[in-house]
Coordinates of C-alpha atoms in Angstrom, one line a residue:
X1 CA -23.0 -164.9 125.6
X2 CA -26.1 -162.7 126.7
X3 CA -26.4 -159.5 124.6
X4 CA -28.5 -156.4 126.2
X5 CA -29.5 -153.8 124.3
X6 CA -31.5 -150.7 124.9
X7 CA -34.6 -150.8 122.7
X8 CA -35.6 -147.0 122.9
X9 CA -31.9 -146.2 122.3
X10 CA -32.4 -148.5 119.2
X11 CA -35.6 -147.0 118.0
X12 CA -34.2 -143.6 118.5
X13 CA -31.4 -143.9 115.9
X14 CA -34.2 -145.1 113.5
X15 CA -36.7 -142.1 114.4
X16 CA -33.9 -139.6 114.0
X17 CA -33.5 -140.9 109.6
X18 CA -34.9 -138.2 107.7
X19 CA -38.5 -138.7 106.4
X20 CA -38.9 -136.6 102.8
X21 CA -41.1 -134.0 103.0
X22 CA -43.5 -134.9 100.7
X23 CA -44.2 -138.1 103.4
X24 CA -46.4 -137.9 106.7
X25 CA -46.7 -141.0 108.8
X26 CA -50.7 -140.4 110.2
X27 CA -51.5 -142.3 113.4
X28 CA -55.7 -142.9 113.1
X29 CA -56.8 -142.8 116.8
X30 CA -60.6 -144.0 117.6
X31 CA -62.7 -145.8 119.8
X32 CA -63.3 -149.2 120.2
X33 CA -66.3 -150.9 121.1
X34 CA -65.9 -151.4 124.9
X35 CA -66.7 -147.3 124.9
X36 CA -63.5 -146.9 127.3
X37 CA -60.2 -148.5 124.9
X38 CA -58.4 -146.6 122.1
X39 CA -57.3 -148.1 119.3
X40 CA -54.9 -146.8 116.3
X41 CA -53.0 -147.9 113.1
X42 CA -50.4 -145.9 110.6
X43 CA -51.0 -144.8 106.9
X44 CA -48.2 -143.3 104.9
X45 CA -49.8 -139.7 102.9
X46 CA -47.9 -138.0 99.8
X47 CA -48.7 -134.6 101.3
X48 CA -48.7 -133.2 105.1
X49 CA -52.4 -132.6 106.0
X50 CA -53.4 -129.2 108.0
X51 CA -57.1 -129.8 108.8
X52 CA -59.1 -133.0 109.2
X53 CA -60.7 -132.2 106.0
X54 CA -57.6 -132.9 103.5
X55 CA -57.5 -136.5 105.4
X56 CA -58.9 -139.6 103.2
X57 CA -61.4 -141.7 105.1
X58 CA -59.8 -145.1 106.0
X59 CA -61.1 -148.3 107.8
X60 CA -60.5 -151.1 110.1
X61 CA -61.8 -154.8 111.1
X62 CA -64.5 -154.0 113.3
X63 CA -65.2 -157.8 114.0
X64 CA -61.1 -157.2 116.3
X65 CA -62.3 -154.3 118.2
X66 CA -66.1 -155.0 119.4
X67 CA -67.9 -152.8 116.2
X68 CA -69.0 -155.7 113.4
X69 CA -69.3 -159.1 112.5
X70 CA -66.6 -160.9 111.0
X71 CA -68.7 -161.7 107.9
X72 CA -69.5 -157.5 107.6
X73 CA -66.1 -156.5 109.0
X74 CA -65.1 -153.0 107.8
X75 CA -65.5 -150.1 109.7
X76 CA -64.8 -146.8 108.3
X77 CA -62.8 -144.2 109.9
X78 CA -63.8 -140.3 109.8
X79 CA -60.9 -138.0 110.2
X80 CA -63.1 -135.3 113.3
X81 CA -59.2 -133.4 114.8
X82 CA -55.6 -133.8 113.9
X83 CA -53.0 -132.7 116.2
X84 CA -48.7 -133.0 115.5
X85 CA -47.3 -136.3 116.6
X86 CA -44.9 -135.9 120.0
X87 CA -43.5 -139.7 119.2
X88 CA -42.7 -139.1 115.4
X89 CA -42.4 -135.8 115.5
X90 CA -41.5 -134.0 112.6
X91 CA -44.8 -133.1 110.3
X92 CA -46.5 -136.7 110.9
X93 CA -49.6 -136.1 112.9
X94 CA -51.9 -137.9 115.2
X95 CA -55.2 -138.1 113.7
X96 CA -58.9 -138.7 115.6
X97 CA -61.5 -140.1 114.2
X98 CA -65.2 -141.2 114.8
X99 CA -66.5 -144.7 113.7
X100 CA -69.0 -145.3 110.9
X101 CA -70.3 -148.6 110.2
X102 CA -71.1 -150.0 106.4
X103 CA -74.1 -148.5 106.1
X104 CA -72.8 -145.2 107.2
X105 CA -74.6 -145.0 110.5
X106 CA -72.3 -144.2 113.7
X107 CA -71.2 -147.2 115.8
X108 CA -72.9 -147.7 118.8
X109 CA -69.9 -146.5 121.2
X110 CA -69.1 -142.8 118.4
X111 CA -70.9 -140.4 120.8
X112 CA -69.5 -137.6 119.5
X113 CA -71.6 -137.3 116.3
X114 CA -74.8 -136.7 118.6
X115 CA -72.7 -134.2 120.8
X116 CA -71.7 -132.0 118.3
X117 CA -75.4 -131.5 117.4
X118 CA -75.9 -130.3 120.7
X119 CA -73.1 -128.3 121.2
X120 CA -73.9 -126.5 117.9
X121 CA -77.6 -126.0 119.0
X122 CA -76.2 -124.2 122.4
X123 CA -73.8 -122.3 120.3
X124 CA -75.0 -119.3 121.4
X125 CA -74.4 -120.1 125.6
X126 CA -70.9 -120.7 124.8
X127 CA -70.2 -123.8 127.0
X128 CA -66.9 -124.3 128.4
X129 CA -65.6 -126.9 130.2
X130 CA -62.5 -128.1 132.3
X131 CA -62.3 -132.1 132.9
X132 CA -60.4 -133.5 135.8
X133 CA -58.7 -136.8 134.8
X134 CA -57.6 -139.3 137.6
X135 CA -56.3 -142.2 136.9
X136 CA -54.3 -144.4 138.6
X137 CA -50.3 -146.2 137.7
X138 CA -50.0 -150.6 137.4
X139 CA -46.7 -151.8 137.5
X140 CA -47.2 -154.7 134.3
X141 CA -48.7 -157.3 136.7
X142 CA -51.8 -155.0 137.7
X143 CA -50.0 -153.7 141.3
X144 CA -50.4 -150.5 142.0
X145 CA -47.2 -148.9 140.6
X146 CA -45.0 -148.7 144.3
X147 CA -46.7 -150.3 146.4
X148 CA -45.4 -153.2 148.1
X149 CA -46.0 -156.5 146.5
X150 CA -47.3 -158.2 149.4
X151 CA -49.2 -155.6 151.6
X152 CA -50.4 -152.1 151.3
X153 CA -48.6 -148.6 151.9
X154 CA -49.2 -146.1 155.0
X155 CA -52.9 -145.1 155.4
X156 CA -53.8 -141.8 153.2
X157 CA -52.6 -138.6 153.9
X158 CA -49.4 -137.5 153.1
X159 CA -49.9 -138.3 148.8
X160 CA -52.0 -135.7 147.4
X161 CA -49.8 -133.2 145.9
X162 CA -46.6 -135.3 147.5
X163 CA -43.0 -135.1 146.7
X164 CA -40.7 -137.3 147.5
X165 CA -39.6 -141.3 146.3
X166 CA -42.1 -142.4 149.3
X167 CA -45.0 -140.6 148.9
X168 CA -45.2 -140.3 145.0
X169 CA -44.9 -143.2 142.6
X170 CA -44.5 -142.4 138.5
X171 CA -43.5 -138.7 138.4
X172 CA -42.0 -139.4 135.2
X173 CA -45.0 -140.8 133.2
X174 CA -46.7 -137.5 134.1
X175 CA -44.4 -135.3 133.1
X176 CA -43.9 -137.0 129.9
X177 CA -47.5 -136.8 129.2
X178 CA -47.2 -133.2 130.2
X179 CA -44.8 -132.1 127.9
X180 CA -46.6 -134.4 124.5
X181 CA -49.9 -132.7 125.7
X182 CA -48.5 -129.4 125.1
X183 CA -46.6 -130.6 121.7
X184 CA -49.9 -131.2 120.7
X185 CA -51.8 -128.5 121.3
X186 CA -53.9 -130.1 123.9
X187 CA -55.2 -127.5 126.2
X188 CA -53.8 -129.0 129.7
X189 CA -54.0 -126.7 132.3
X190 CA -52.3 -128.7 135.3
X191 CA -51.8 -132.2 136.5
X192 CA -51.1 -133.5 140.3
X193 CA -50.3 -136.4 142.6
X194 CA -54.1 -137.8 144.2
X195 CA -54.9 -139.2 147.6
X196 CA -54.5 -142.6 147.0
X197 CA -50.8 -143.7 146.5
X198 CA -50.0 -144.1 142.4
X199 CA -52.8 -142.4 141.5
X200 CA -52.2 -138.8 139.2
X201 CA -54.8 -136.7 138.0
X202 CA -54.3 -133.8 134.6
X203 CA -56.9 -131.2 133.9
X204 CA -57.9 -130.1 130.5
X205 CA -59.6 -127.4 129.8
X206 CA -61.1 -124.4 129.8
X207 CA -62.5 -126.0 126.2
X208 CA -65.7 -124.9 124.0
X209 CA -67.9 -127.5 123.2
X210 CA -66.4 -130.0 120.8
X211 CA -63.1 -129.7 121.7
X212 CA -63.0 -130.8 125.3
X213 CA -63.8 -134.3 124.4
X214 CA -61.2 -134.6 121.7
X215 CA -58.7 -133.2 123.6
X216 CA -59.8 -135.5 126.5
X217 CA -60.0 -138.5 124.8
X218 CA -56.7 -137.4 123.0
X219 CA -54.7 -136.7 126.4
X220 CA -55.8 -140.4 127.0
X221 CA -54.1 -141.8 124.2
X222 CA -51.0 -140.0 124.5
X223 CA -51.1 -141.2 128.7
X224 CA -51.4 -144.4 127.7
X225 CA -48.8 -144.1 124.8
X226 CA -46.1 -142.5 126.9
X227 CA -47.0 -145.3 129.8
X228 CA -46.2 -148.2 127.4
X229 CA -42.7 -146.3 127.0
X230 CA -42.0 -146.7 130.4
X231 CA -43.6 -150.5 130.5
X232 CA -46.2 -149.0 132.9
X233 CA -50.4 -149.5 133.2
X234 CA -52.6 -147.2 132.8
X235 CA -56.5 -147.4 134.1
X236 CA -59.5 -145.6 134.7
X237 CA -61.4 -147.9 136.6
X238 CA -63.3 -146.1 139.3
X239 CA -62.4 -148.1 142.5
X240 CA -59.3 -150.0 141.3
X241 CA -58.4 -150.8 145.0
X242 CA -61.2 -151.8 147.2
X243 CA -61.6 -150.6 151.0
X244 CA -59.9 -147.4 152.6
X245 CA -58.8 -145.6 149.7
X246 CA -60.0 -142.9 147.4
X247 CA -61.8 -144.1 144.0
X248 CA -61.1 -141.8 141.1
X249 CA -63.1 -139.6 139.0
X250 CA -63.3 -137.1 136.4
X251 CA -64.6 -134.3 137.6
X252 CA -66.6 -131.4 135.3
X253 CA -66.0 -128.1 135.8
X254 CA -69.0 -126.2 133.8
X255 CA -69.8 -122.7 133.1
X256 CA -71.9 -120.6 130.0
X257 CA -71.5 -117.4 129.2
X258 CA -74.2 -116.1 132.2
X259 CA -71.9 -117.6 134.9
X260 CA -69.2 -116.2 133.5
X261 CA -71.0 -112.3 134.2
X262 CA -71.1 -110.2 137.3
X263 CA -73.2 -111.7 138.8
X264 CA -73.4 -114.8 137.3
X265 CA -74.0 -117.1 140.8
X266 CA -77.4 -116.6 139.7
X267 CA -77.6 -118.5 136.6
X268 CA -75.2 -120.9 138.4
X269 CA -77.9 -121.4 140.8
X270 CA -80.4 -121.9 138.2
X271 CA -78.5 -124.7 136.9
X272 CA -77.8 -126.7 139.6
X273 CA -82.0 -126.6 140.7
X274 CA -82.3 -127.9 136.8
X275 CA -79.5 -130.7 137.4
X276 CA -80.8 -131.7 140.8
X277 CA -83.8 -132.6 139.0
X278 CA -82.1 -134.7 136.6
X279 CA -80.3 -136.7 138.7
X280 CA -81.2 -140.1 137.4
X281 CA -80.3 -139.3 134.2
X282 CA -77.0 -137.7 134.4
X283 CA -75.4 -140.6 136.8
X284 CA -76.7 -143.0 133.8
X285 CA -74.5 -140.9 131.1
X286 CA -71.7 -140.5 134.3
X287 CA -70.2 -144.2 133.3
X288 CA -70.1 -146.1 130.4
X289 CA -72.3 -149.0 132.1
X290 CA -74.9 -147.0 132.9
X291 CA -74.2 -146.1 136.8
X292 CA -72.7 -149.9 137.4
X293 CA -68.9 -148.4 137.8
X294 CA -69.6 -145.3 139.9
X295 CA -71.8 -147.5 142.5
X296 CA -68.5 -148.8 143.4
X297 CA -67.2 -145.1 143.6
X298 CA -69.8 -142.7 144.7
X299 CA -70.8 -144.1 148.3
X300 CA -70.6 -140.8 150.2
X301 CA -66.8 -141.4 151.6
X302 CA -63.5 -140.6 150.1
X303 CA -64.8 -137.3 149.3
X304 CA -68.3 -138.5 147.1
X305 CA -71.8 -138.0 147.4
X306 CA -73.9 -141.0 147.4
X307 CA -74.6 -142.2 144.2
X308 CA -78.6 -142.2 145.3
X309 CA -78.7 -138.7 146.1
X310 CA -78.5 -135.1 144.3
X311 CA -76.8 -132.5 147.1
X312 CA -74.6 -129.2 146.4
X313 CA -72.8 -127.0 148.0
X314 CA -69.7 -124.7 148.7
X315 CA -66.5 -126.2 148.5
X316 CA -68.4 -129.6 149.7
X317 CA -66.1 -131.7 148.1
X318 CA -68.8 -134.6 149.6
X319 CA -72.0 -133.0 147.1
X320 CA -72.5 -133.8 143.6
X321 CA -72.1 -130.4 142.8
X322 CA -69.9 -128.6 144.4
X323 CA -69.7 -124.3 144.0
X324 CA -66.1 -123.4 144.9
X325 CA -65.2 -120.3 147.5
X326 CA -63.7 -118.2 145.3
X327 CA -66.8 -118.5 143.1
X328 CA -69.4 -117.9 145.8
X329 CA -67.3 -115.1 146.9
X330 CA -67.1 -113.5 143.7
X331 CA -70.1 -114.5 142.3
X332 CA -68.9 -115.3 139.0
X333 CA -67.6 -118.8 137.6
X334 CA -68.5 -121.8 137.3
X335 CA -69.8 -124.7 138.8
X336 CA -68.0 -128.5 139.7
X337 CA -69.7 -131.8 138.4
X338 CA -68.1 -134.3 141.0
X339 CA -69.9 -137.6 139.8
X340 CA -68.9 -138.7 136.7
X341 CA -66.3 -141.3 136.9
X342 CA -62.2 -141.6 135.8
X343 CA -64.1 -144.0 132.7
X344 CA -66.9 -141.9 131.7
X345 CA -67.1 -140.7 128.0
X346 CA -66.1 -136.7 128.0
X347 CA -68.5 -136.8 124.7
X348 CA -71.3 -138.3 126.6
X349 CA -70.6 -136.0 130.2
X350 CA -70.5 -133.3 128.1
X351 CA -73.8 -133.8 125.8
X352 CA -75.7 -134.5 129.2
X353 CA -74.5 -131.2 131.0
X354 CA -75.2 -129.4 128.2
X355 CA -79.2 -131.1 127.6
X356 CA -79.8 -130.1 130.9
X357 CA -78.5 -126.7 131.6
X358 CA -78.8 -124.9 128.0
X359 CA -81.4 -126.9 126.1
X360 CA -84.2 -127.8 129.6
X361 CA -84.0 -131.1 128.1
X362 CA -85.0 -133.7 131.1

């Protein structure tokens, strides 16, 4: 006799045992050495922490995740932001953290270390930032979530923003992301169905310097978290599906305290003349292969500028920059970064923006 059972009904009778109170399960979250993949593992503490500070410093085997040499292994682990756990619940908490290597020097893929210096040095601008995440749903074999296993949906058109069981594909996984980015803290402001078929996009933001790439890189934990719940794959690849169909980015939304004045289209202005002569250097920090991934993406069709050129514009969803019409109008706002890519490092888009526009570094 063949017995089914329903694992998450299982695991839920086990996740709803009381914990005493004097015990927090702490999930340590970081990055591995690809640059693009989280990894984590759970320590049991004899007291609930409330800031990042009160966390011990742990550590991992570097030589498993692309950060040492099996013969130098450990990597330590540097509590940075702590947020409450949506899968635990309860007071056990989700815990971020940069990597340090044995002599204490930052791994090679922690960018965050070098962009809270720069964030701190342009303190005084106020940099905020909103991040557009797309990203696109795998069923477990790598197929587009939806699609048909042996051909391709209707041309694009009637997906972006879509309802309905033929036009959108894995409503659920987004709005259980949705709600454990607002258990959290997370500052999500919106999420919706993209061009391409199975492909979703969330926005965080408006954030102040540090925070919008933890609670970037902390949204993509939790995305890929709740996906493994519902035996979905998540990826940021750029140009998952070759030919006719949009590639996916994550787009920068970018303003200081200037733009943000009457009359701020002026400074806006200003900082697009000092990005367009930066070019080269921003699509470098746009990936995390140097410009290798967005050559696939940014071709000048499904709506990117060509990866060669610097252009701008209002609401040209086709420039590198683009100013949107309500902006313009009211000259006020801020400005859109449309070229980094879905993989790019939040720490690293931000530090570049941020170099260029507050600090005249080129």
């Amino acid at each position: 006799m063949i017995i089914t059972v329903n694992t998450k009904s299982v695991l839920d009778r086990y996740l709803r045992l009381e914990v005493p109170e004097t015990k927090c399960q702490a999930m340590y979250i970081w990055i591995d050495g690809s640059g693009e993949n989280l990894r984590s593992k759970t320590r049991t503490l004899n007291f609930v922490p409330k800031t990042p500070s009160d966390l011990p410093v742990w550590n991992f085997d570097g030589s498993s995740t692309g950060q040492a040499e099996g013969s130098n292994s450990d990597v330590y682990l540097y509590p940075v932001a702590i947020y409450p756990d949506p899968f635990r619940l309860g007071h056990h908490k989700l815990v971020l953290c940069e990597t340090y290597k044995h002599n204490k020097k930052p791994t090679e893929t922690n960018r965050r270390w070098t962009c809270v210096e720069v964030m701190n040095k342009a303190a005084d601008q106020h940099p905020w930032f909103g991040m557009e995440q797309e990203y696109t749903l795998l069923d477990i074999d790598n197929h587009p979530l939806g699609w048909p296993k042996n051909g391709y949906p209707g041309p694009q058109g009637p997906y972006y923003c879509g309802v309905g069981a033929r036009k959108v594909y894995g409503r659920d996984v987004v709005e259980a992301h949705y709600r454990a980015c607002l258990y959290t803290g997370i500052t999500i402001s919106g999420t919706n169905a993209e061009v391409m078929p199975a492909q979703w996009e969330f926005q965080v933001g408006p954030c102040e310097g540090i925070t919008m790439g933890d609670d970037l890189w902390m949204a993509r934990y939790l995305l890929h978290r709740v996906a493994e719940d519902f035996g979905v794959v998540v990826t940021l690849d750029p140009k998952p599906i070759p030919g006719d169909w949009n590639g996916a980015g994550m787009h920068s939304n970018f303003s200081t305290h200037a733009m943000r004045q009457p009359n701020g289209i002026h400074a806006i202005e200003a900082a697009i003349e000092k990005m367009s002569k930066n070019h080269a250097q921003h699509i470098k920090a746009y990936d995390p292969h140097g410009g290798k991934d967005n050559e696939r993406r940014l071709t000048g069709h499904h709506e990117t500028s060509s990866i060669h050129d610097f252009s701008a514009g209002v609401a040209n969803r086709g420039a590198s920059v683009r100013i949107p019409r309500g902006v313009a109008e009211e000259k006020t706002g801020y400005l859109e970064d449309r070229r980094p890519s879905s993989n790019a490092d939040p720490y690293v888009v931000s530090e570049r923006q941020v170099r260029t526009i507050c600090l005249d570094e080129f």
